[in-house]
Short mmCIF file of C-alpha atoms in Angstrom, two decimals:
data_model
loop_
_atom_site.label_atom_id
_atom_site.label_comp_id
_atom_site.label_asym_id
_atom_site.label_seq_id
_atom_site.Cartn_x
_atom_site.Cartn_y
_atom_site.Cartn_z
CA MET A 1 -111.71 158.16 -124.07
CA THR A 2 -114.15 156.36 -126.35
CA THR A 3 -115.90 157.65 -129.41
CA ALA A 4 -119.67 156.91 -129.75
CA LEU A 5 -120.46 155.11 -132.90
CA ARG A 6 -124.19 156.00 -132.67
CA PRO A 7 -124.95 159.71 -133.16
CA ASP A 8 -126.98 161.42 -130.65
CA PRO A 9 -130.09 162.76 -132.58
CA ASP A 10 -130.78 165.48 -130.00
CA ALA A 11 -127.22 166.82 -130.49
CA HIS A 12 -127.66 167.55 -134.21
CA PRO A 13 -131.43 167.79 -135.10
CA ALA A 14 -132.16 166.89 -138.70
CA ALA A 15 -132.55 169.73 -141.20
CA PRO A 16 -135.04 169.27 -143.97
CA GLN A 17 -133.85 167.76 -147.15
CA PRO A 18 -134.36 169.94 -150.28
CA TYR A 19 -136.63 167.14 -151.58
CA ALA A 20 -138.81 164.85 -149.45
CA TYR A 21 -139.40 161.41 -150.91
CA ARG A 22 -142.87 159.98 -150.35
CA ARG A 23 -144.53 157.21 -152.22
CA ARG A 24 -147.74 158.20 -154.12
CA PRO A 25 -149.91 155.28 -155.34
CA LEU A 26 -151.16 155.89 -158.98
CA VAL A 27 -154.74 156.99 -159.48
CA GLU A 28 -156.91 156.73 -162.58
CA PRO A 29 -158.85 160.10 -162.67
CA ASP A 30 -162.63 159.75 -163.01
CA TRP A 31 -163.42 160.36 -166.61
CA THR A 32 -167.12 160.63 -165.85
CA ARG A 33 -166.46 164.01 -164.27
CA LEU A 34 -166.12 165.43 -167.84
CA PRO A 35 -169.58 166.22 -169.29
CA GLY A 36 -169.06 164.53 -172.50
CA TRP A 37 -167.89 161.20 -170.97
CA ARG A 38 -170.46 161.07 -168.14
CA GLU A 39 -171.92 157.71 -169.73
CA VAL A 40 -168.74 156.08 -170.62
CA THR A 41 -168.22 152.64 -169.05
CA ARG A 42 -165.05 151.12 -167.80
CA ALA A 43 -165.09 148.57 -170.69
CA GLU A 44 -165.36 151.36 -173.09
CA TRP A 45 -162.57 153.38 -171.45
CA GLU A 46 -160.22 150.35 -171.47
CA SER A 47 -160.95 149.71 -175.13
CA ALA A 48 -158.14 150.87 -177.52
CA GLN A 49 -160.78 151.05 -180.29
CA TRP A 50 -162.90 153.34 -178.12
CA GLN A 51 -160.01 155.62 -177.24
CA ARG A 52 -158.93 155.97 -180.80
CA ALA A 53 -162.42 156.78 -181.92
CA HIS A 54 -162.86 159.42 -179.41
CA CYS A 55 -159.62 161.37 -179.59
CA VAL A 56 -159.94 165.19 -179.46
CA LYS A 57 -159.09 166.58 -182.91
CA ASN A 58 -160.40 170.00 -182.79
CA ILE A 59 -162.05 172.76 -180.74
CA ARG A 60 -165.51 171.49 -181.39
CA GLN A 61 -164.76 168.10 -179.96
CA LEU A 62 -162.97 169.59 -177.01
CA ARG A 63 -166.16 171.68 -176.25
CA ARG A 64 -168.21 168.61 -176.49
CA VAL A 65 -166.08 166.84 -173.86
CA MET A 66 -165.61 169.75 -171.50
CA GLY A 67 -169.18 171.10 -171.60
CA ASP A 68 -169.32 174.31 -169.52
CA LEU A 69 -165.97 173.58 -167.66
CA LEU A 70 -163.97 176.12 -169.60
CA ASP A 71 -164.45 179.80 -170.39
CA GLU A 72 -165.00 181.00 -173.86
CA SER A 73 -161.71 182.89 -173.63
CA PHE A 74 -159.77 179.67 -173.52
CA TYR A 75 -161.18 178.50 -176.83
CA ALA A 76 -160.42 181.88 -178.49
CA ASP A 77 -156.90 181.59 -177.22
CA LEU A 78 -156.66 178.10 -178.62
CA GLU A 79 -158.25 178.98 -181.88
CA ARG A 80 -155.67 181.80 -182.42
CA ASP A 81 -152.73 179.43 -181.62
CA GLN A 82 -153.99 176.84 -184.06
CA ALA A 83 -154.29 179.52 -186.93
CA GLU A 84 -151.00 181.30 -186.17
CA ARG A 85 -148.31 179.36 -184.34
CA ALA A 86 -149.15 175.71 -183.85
CA THR A 87 -146.47 173.33 -185.47
CA MET A 88 -148.61 170.29 -184.63
CA SER A 89 -152.27 169.83 -185.16
CA MET A 90 -154.51 168.88 -182.20
CA LEU A 91 -154.83 165.18 -181.43
CA VAL A 92 -155.27 164.20 -177.76
CA THR A 93 -156.36 160.74 -176.53
CA PRO A 94 -159.08 160.54 -173.90
CA GLN A 95 -156.51 158.87 -171.68
CA MET A 96 -154.20 161.97 -171.87
CA LEU A 97 -156.99 164.50 -171.57
CA ASN A 98 -158.32 162.78 -168.56
CA THR A 99 -155.12 163.42 -166.59
CA MET A 100 -155.41 167.19 -166.98
CA ASP A 101 -156.90 169.44 -164.29
CA THR A 102 -160.29 170.47 -165.38
CA SER A 103 -161.54 171.92 -162.14
CA SER A 104 -161.56 175.49 -163.55
CA THR A 105 -160.32 177.28 -166.53
CA ASP A 106 -157.34 178.79 -164.51
CA ALA A 107 -156.34 175.23 -163.42
CA PHE A 108 -156.61 174.00 -167.00
CA TYR A 109 -154.37 176.85 -168.24
CA ALA A 110 -151.83 176.02 -165.53
CA ASP A 111 -151.98 172.19 -166.04
CA PRO A 112 -148.50 170.89 -167.22
CA VAL A 113 -149.95 168.21 -169.61
CA ARG A 114 -152.31 170.86 -171.13
CA ARG A 115 -149.33 173.13 -171.62
CA TYR A 116 -147.57 170.86 -174.06
CA MET A 117 -150.42 168.94 -175.49
CA ILE A 118 -152.92 171.74 -176.11
CA PRO A 119 -150.79 174.88 -176.38
CA VAL A 120 -152.54 178.18 -176.66
CA HIS A 121 -151.38 181.48 -178.06
CA SER A 122 -150.87 183.13 -174.73
CA ASP A 123 -148.40 180.39 -173.75
CA ARG A 124 -146.09 181.52 -176.61
CA ARG A 125 -143.52 184.27 -176.10
CA THR A 126 -144.22 187.55 -177.97
CA ASP A 127 -140.64 188.74 -177.89
CA TRP A 128 -139.00 185.71 -179.40
CA PRO A 129 -141.51 183.16 -180.23
CA SER A 130 -138.78 181.36 -182.34
CA HIS A 131 -135.03 181.45 -181.89
CA PRO A 132 -133.46 183.09 -185.05
CA TYR A 133 -131.71 179.68 -185.60
CA ALA A 134 -134.79 177.50 -185.07
CA THR A 135 -135.45 175.17 -188.05
CA ARG A 136 -138.26 172.74 -188.83
CA ASP A 137 -135.75 169.73 -188.94
CA SER A 138 -133.68 171.12 -186.03
CA LEU A 139 -131.60 167.82 -185.85
CA HIS A 140 -131.10 167.48 -189.60
CA GLU A 141 -132.37 163.96 -189.53
CA ALA A 142 -133.53 164.06 -193.18
CA GLU A 143 -130.18 165.22 -194.36
CA MET A 144 -128.85 162.00 -192.77
CA TRP A 145 -131.19 159.53 -194.32
CA ALA A 146 -129.34 156.53 -195.72
CA VAL A 147 -132.60 155.60 -197.33
CA GLU A 148 -135.91 157.49 -197.03
CA GLY A 149 -136.82 157.49 -193.37
CA LEU A 150 -133.66 155.78 -192.02
CA THR A 151 -131.45 158.28 -190.14
CA HIS A 152 -127.78 157.07 -189.84
CA ARG A 153 -126.34 159.67 -187.62
CA TYR A 154 -124.29 157.53 -185.09
CA PRO A 155 -121.70 155.08 -186.18
CA THR A 156 -123.45 151.95 -184.73
CA LYS A 157 -127.10 153.19 -184.39
CA VAL A 158 -129.88 154.12 -186.83
CA LEU A 159 -133.27 155.61 -186.47
CA ALA A 160 -136.10 153.97 -188.50
CA GLU A 161 -139.08 156.26 -189.08
CA LEU A 162 -141.63 153.66 -190.23
CA LEU A 163 -144.63 156.01 -190.38
CA PRO A 164 -145.44 159.82 -189.95
CA THR A 165 -148.36 159.51 -187.46
CA CYS A 166 -149.02 159.08 -183.81
CA PRO A 167 -152.07 158.39 -181.59
CA GLN A 168 -151.44 161.94 -180.09
CA TYR A 169 -149.52 165.02 -181.12
CA CYS A 170 -147.22 166.82 -178.69
CA GLY A 171 -146.90 170.55 -179.30
CA HIS A 172 -143.12 170.35 -178.97
CA CYS A 173 -142.59 167.44 -181.33
CA THR A 174 -138.96 167.42 -182.72
CA ARG A 175 -140.27 165.77 -185.95
CA MET A 176 -142.91 168.49 -186.60
CA ASP A 177 -141.36 168.79 -190.02
CA LEU A 178 -142.73 165.46 -191.09
CA VAL A 179 -145.18 164.02 -188.41
CA GLY A 180 -148.77 164.78 -188.40
CA ASN A 181 -151.16 166.90 -190.45
CA SER A 182 -150.17 170.24 -191.86
CA THR A 183 -151.16 173.33 -189.93
CA PRO A 184 -151.51 176.94 -191.14
CA ALA A 185 -148.03 177.65 -189.92
CA VAL A 186 -146.33 174.38 -191.21
CA ASP A 187 -146.89 172.67 -194.51
CA LYS A 188 -145.60 169.15 -193.57
CA HIS A 189 -143.26 167.22 -195.76
CA LYS A 190 -144.32 163.80 -196.95
CA PHE A 191 -142.60 160.48 -197.53
CA THR A 192 -142.30 159.82 -201.25
CA ILE A 193 -141.87 156.08 -201.29
CA LYS A 194 -144.69 153.69 -200.36
CA ALA A 195 -144.29 152.20 -196.85
CA PRO A 196 -143.64 148.65 -197.86
CA ASP A 197 -140.92 149.70 -200.23
CA ARG A 198 -139.41 152.10 -197.69
CA HIS A 199 -139.33 149.36 -195.01
CA GLY A 200 -137.84 146.97 -197.42
CA ALA A 201 -135.10 149.53 -198.30
CA MET A 202 -134.39 149.97 -194.66
CA LEU A 203 -133.80 146.32 -194.18
CA ASP A 204 -131.67 146.03 -197.24
CA TYR A 205 -129.46 148.82 -196.03
CA LEU A 206 -129.07 147.16 -192.56
CA ARG A 207 -128.17 143.83 -194.13
CA ARG A 208 -125.36 145.46 -196.12
CA THR A 209 -124.14 147.65 -193.27
CA PRO A 210 -122.77 145.41 -190.54
CA GLY A 211 -121.38 148.33 -188.58
CA VAL A 212 -124.90 148.97 -187.34
CA ARG A 213 -125.98 146.97 -184.22
CA ASP A 214 -128.65 149.16 -182.73
CA VAL A 215 -132.11 150.20 -184.36
CA VAL A 216 -134.62 152.57 -182.84
CA VAL A 217 -137.86 151.85 -184.47
CA SER A 218 -139.98 154.95 -184.49
CA GLY A 219 -141.97 157.40 -186.53
CA GLY A 220 -144.36 158.90 -185.66
CA ASP A 221 -145.35 156.30 -183.09
CA VAL A 222 -145.14 152.55 -183.71
CA ALA A 223 -148.46 152.11 -181.92
CA ASN A 224 -150.02 153.56 -185.15
CA LEU A 225 -148.57 150.82 -187.36
CA PRO A 226 -150.93 147.83 -187.68
CA TRP A 227 -149.54 145.18 -185.40
CA PRO A 228 -148.82 142.55 -188.08
CA ARG A 229 -146.71 145.05 -190.13
CA LEU A 230 -144.76 146.09 -187.01
CA GLU A 231 -144.14 142.58 -185.87
CA SER A 232 -143.00 141.57 -189.54
CA PHE A 233 -140.44 144.54 -189.59
CA VAL A 234 -138.90 143.68 -186.16
CA ASP A 235 -138.95 140.03 -186.93
CA ALA A 236 -136.84 140.82 -190.07
CA LEU A 237 -134.52 143.01 -187.95
CA LEU A 238 -133.93 140.04 -185.75
CA ASP A 239 -132.89 137.93 -188.88
CA ILE A 240 -130.01 140.33 -189.31
CA ASP A 241 -127.13 138.85 -187.31
CA THR A 242 -125.41 142.10 -186.61
CA ILE A 243 -128.51 143.77 -185.03
CA ARG A 244 -128.17 143.36 -181.29
CA ASP A 245 -130.41 145.95 -179.79
CA ILE A 246 -133.99 147.03 -181.07
CA ARG A 247 -135.88 149.94 -179.40
CA LEU A 248 -139.43 150.52 -180.01
CA ALA A 249 -140.40 154.19 -179.52
CA THR A 250 -143.98 154.85 -178.42
CA LYS A 251 -145.46 157.68 -176.44
CA ALA A 252 -148.69 155.62 -176.60
CA LEU A 253 -147.62 153.44 -173.68
CA MET A 254 -148.57 156.28 -171.58
CA GLY A 255 -151.11 158.18 -174.03
CA LEU A 256 -152.80 155.00 -175.20
CA PRO A 257 -151.91 152.15 -172.87
CA GLN A 258 -155.03 150.36 -174.04
CA HIS A 259 -153.25 149.66 -177.29
CA TRP A 260 -150.41 147.84 -175.46
CA LEU A 261 -152.82 145.69 -173.37
CA GLN A 262 -154.49 144.13 -176.50
CA ASP A 263 -154.21 140.44 -176.65
CA GLU A 264 -152.76 140.58 -180.31
CA VAL A 265 -150.14 143.00 -179.24
CA ARG A 266 -149.17 141.10 -176.13
CA ALA A 267 -148.98 137.74 -178.04
CA GLY A 268 -146.90 139.40 -180.78
CA MET A 269 -144.42 140.80 -178.30
CA GLU A 270 -144.02 137.48 -176.64
CA ARG A 271 -143.16 135.96 -180.13
CA LEU A 272 -140.70 138.70 -180.79
CA ALA A 273 -139.07 138.58 -177.25
CA ALA A 274 -138.67 134.76 -177.43
CA LYS A 275 -136.90 135.15 -180.92
CA ALA A 276 -134.69 137.86 -179.47
CA ARG A 277 -133.67 135.77 -176.49
CA GLU A 278 -132.96 132.84 -178.88
CA ARG A 279 -130.39 134.72 -180.77
CA GLY A 280 -128.99 136.87 -178.01
CA ALA A 281 -130.53 140.18 -179.07
CA GLN A 282 -132.47 142.72 -176.80
CA ILE A 283 -135.75 144.43 -177.37
CA ALA A 284 -136.77 147.37 -175.20
CA ILE A 285 -139.60 149.96 -175.28
CA HIS A 286 -138.94 153.60 -174.96
CA THR A 287 -141.78 155.79 -173.94
CA HIS A 288 -142.20 159.55 -173.37
CA VAL A 289 -143.72 160.61 -170.09
CA ASN A 290 -143.12 164.27 -169.03
CA THR A 291 -145.08 164.55 -165.72
CA ALA A 292 -145.87 162.22 -162.90
CA GLN A 293 -149.55 162.98 -163.26
CA SER A 294 -149.51 161.24 -166.60
CA LEU A 295 -148.84 157.98 -164.88
CA THR A 296 -151.97 156.08 -163.94
CA PRO A 297 -152.75 152.45 -163.18
CA LEU A 298 -153.52 151.70 -166.72
CA VAL A 299 -150.10 152.93 -167.82
CA ALA A 300 -148.48 150.71 -165.19
CA ARG A 301 -150.48 147.65 -166.29
CA ALA A 302 -149.31 148.33 -169.87
CA ALA A 303 -145.64 148.62 -168.89
CA ARG A 304 -145.77 145.46 -166.74
CA ALA A 305 -147.64 143.56 -169.45
CA MET A 306 -144.79 144.43 -171.93
CA LEU A 307 -142.12 143.39 -169.33
CA ASP A 308 -144.02 140.14 -168.80
CA THR A 309 -143.66 139.31 -172.47
CA GLY A 310 -139.87 138.91 -171.89
CA ILE A 311 -138.44 142.01 -173.45
CA ARG A 312 -135.46 143.57 -171.74
CA ASP A 313 -136.77 146.88 -170.41
CA VAL A 314 -139.37 149.79 -170.61
CA ARG A 315 -137.53 153.13 -170.45
CA ASN A 316 -138.57 156.66 -170.34
CA GLN A 317 -137.24 159.59 -172.41
CA GLY A 318 -138.90 162.76 -171.24
CA VAL A 319 -138.40 166.27 -172.53
CA LEU A 320 -137.44 169.29 -170.31
CA LEU A 321 -140.14 171.84 -170.83
CA ARG A 322 -140.53 175.08 -168.93
CA GLY A 323 -143.99 175.30 -167.35
CA VAL A 324 -144.22 171.49 -167.40
CA ASN A 325 -141.47 169.81 -165.53
CA ALA A 326 -138.49 172.24 -165.21
CA THR A 327 -138.12 172.07 -161.39
CA PRO A 328 -136.22 169.48 -159.28
CA GLU A 329 -139.40 168.50 -157.44
CA ALA A 330 -141.22 167.80 -160.78
CA LEU A 331 -138.39 165.69 -162.21
CA LEU A 332 -137.92 163.72 -159.03
CA ASP A 333 -141.68 163.08 -158.61
CA LEU A 334 -141.75 161.92 -162.19
CA SER A 335 -138.77 159.60 -161.78
CA PHE A 336 -139.94 158.01 -158.64
CA ALA A 337 -143.33 157.50 -159.95
CA LEU A 338 -141.96 155.72 -163.09
CA LEU A 339 -139.67 153.59 -161.11
CA ASP A 340 -141.82 152.70 -158.06
CA GLU A 341 -145.23 152.50 -159.51
CA ALA A 342 -144.83 151.65 -163.26
CA ALA A 343 -141.51 149.64 -163.48
CA ILE A 344 -140.39 152.13 -166.07
CA LEU A 345 -136.62 153.11 -165.95
CA PRO A 346 -135.98 156.87 -165.97
CA TYR A 347 -133.46 157.11 -168.75
CA TYR A 348 -133.14 160.49 -170.64
CA LEU A 349 -134.41 163.91 -170.16
CA TYR A 350 -133.84 165.81 -173.54
CA MET A 351 -133.66 169.58 -173.81
CA CYS A 352 -136.46 170.84 -176.05
CA ASP A 353 -135.12 171.08 -179.53
CA MET A 354 -134.85 174.37 -181.49
CA ILE A 355 -137.93 174.16 -183.52
CA PRO A 356 -140.19 177.12 -184.40
CA SER A 357 -142.41 178.60 -181.81
CA SER A 358 -140.77 176.66 -178.89
CA GLU A 359 -138.87 179.43 -177.02
CA HIS A 360 -141.54 179.41 -174.22
CA TRP A 361 -140.72 175.74 -173.60
CA ARG A 362 -136.92 175.72 -173.99
CA LEU A 363 -134.37 176.00 -171.14
CA ALA A 364 -130.90 177.45 -171.29
CA VAL A 365 -128.11 174.97 -170.99
CA TRP A 366 -127.02 176.48 -167.52
CA GLU A 367 -130.66 175.77 -166.28
CA ALA A 368 -130.43 172.16 -167.47
CA GLN A 369 -127.02 171.82 -165.69
CA GLU A 370 -128.59 173.20 -162.37
CA LEU A 371 -131.51 170.58 -162.66
CA GLN A 372 -129.17 167.79 -163.34
CA HIS A 373 -127.19 168.72 -160.24
CA ALA A 374 -130.39 169.09 -158.23
CA ILE A 375 -131.71 165.63 -158.93
CA MET A 376 -128.37 163.75 -158.30
CA GLY A 377 -128.21 161.59 -155.06
CA TYR A 378 -131.95 160.90 -154.60
CA LEU A 379 -132.46 158.08 -157.10
CA PRO A 380 -130.46 154.89 -157.64
CA GLY A 381 -127.62 155.53 -159.90
CA PHE A 382 -129.04 153.35 -162.65
CA ALA A 383 -132.36 155.04 -162.49
CA THR A 384 -131.08 158.76 -162.43
CA PRO A 385 -132.15 160.28 -165.82
CA ARG A 386 -129.30 161.97 -167.70
CA ILE A 387 -130.13 165.39 -169.04
CA VAL A 388 -128.99 165.66 -172.51
CA CYS A 389 -128.65 168.26 -175.19
CA ASP A 390 -129.25 166.91 -178.80
CA VAL A 391 -126.83 169.23 -180.54
CA PRO A 392 -127.46 169.67 -184.26
CA TYR A 393 -124.92 167.62 -186.35
CA VAL A 394 -123.58 166.19 -183.19
CA GLY A 395 -126.16 164.25 -181.32
CA LYS A 396 -126.82 163.61 -177.70
CA ARG A 397 -124.42 165.22 -175.17
CA TRP A 398 -124.71 165.25 -171.51
CA VAL A 399 -125.38 168.90 -170.46
CA HIS A 400 -121.98 169.20 -168.70
CA GLN A 401 -120.05 168.00 -171.70
CA LEU A 402 -119.82 171.41 -173.49
CA ALA A 403 -116.33 172.54 -174.62
CA ASP A 404 -117.07 176.18 -174.17
CA TYR A 405 -119.97 178.51 -173.21
CA ASP A 406 -120.75 182.16 -173.91
CA ARG A 407 -123.40 182.82 -171.23
CA GLU A 408 -123.88 186.48 -172.34
CA ARG A 409 -124.96 185.59 -175.83
CA GLY A 410 -126.29 182.05 -174.91
CA VAL A 411 -124.03 180.20 -177.18
CA SER A 412 -122.63 176.91 -176.17
CA TYR A 413 -120.00 174.98 -178.14
CA TRP A 414 -119.68 171.33 -178.48
CA THR A 415 -117.44 168.71 -180.09
CA LYS A 416 -117.78 165.04 -181.07
CA ASN A 417 -115.81 161.83 -181.53
CA TYR A 418 -117.44 160.27 -184.63
CA ARG A 419 -118.52 161.33 -187.99
CA THR A 420 -122.33 161.36 -188.92
CA GLY A 421 -123.52 159.70 -192.13
CA ILE A 422 -122.92 162.92 -194.13
CA GLU A 423 -119.45 163.54 -192.84
CA THR A 424 -117.68 160.26 -193.86
CA SER A 425 -115.17 162.29 -195.94
CA ASP A 426 -115.08 165.37 -193.83
CA ASP A 427 -111.57 165.61 -192.18
CA GLY A 428 -112.56 168.44 -190.05
CA ALA A 429 -115.64 166.93 -188.36
CA LEU A 430 -113.84 165.80 -185.34
CA GLU A 431 -112.07 169.07 -184.69
CA ARG A 432 -114.95 171.40 -185.42
CA ARG A 433 -117.00 173.07 -182.62
CA TYR A 434 -120.68 172.89 -183.12
CA GLU A 435 -123.06 175.61 -181.65
CA TYR A 436 -126.32 175.35 -179.58
CA TYR A 437 -128.26 178.44 -178.52
CA ASP A 438 -130.06 179.28 -175.35
CA PRO A 439 -133.41 181.07 -175.40
CA ILE A 440 -132.84 184.75 -175.85
CA HIS A 441 -135.18 185.62 -172.92
CA THR A 442 -132.85 183.76 -170.54
CA LEU A 443 -129.90 185.96 -171.33
CA PRO A 444 -128.58 189.16 -169.59
CA GLU A 445 -129.68 192.43 -170.94
CA GLU A 446 -126.32 192.72 -172.93
CA GLY A 447 -126.99 189.43 -174.62
CA ARG A 448 -130.48 190.25 -175.46
CA ALA A 449 -129.48 193.61 -177.01
CA TRP A 450 -126.88 191.85 -179.08
CA TRP A 451 -129.44 189.52 -180.52
CA ARG A 452 -131.91 192.46 -181.17
CA ARG A 453 -129.20 194.25 -183.09
CA ARG A 454 -128.31 191.18 -185.10
CA ALA A 455 -132.05 190.70 -185.95
CA ALA A 456 -132.44 194.31 -187.03
CA ALA A 457 -129.36 194.03 -189.32
CA ALA A 458 -130.58 190.84 -190.92
#
């Protein structure tokens, strides 16, 4: 008796896969469909200067762009949110607004990009708009400043916040404490030292701290720093022998790709990449794309232009957001679009941090665990994004790394294997368990009742 090595397809008909891969070429939506941009030329659209000059900063400007496409009820909803809940002021580039579905008011309400870039009051939860333990600096980054703006949380890595502004403001911004303009709900903190002096102090700290090898250069968004100043800072980092990895954080690679396509920026990145190669260091760009629809041919051009300069990689760090991308299909569509069409590596998906007024976006840890399970096996291993929880006083942890989990009350417990910059003399830091909290509306009734009683007694 012989065994057939070739299966008989008729004997076992193929069942459909939970997710069906299909390649989708990128499309640049027609910006002239929007009444306010009907006369905008391609040359204007592809100009970084034009994009910056025509960002939508308020309801009046949004009306001017949209014309009669949206009902008045939407603007009233938006105005109430800006007055009562918004932690970030409105700032949306034309590039980002153009990727939203403007075919009707209902479509605009449902659009995933709109839901996190232009949040409205009816998006927010009314039972628990904020978790009781939500804080404006939820990751305690400012507590860990070695010098103003330089967070030393991990043993070998630092975060350098060079500036407090971005070309666009995301409603869920984890640095809503410092970044952007004040809103009625949040009076923003400010840097107290002038930028040149702050940047100099950061470099001085890194020169005398040889244990640091990895610098995330961020803000805000590095695209808002004049190029000569950014190039000068990165060039100085490359002169520090112990610095081996430099990561430039910029959502603007997606939100304002025109910036990264400018001749000055491309030439400067080539100089930095050449210097990095010469001394065996690496430069990468980290961007922030949350949905496949945000990827357009211009974004792909910008990513490839940066790779052509000789930097190591362009990677994506998205954020898990309910109503935006919290399904396996949305995450796989995003990952394949990044990988196949834009040469951007899917890297991390962060759980939304515990900032005020974010409960409608946040997921429970168990939901994130299910999503991680659901996306495994479809993408190459090197391009399967890791879903991480950024645990206060701990740092990034894969969502399956928790030490314990009280599902009823939504409290997960986490441990760590290093001391942060504020725990160098804390003997208990490596034995302590640190808490993270699920959104209360995701809990069973017993858990929700427990939190109601706790709130009433406070």
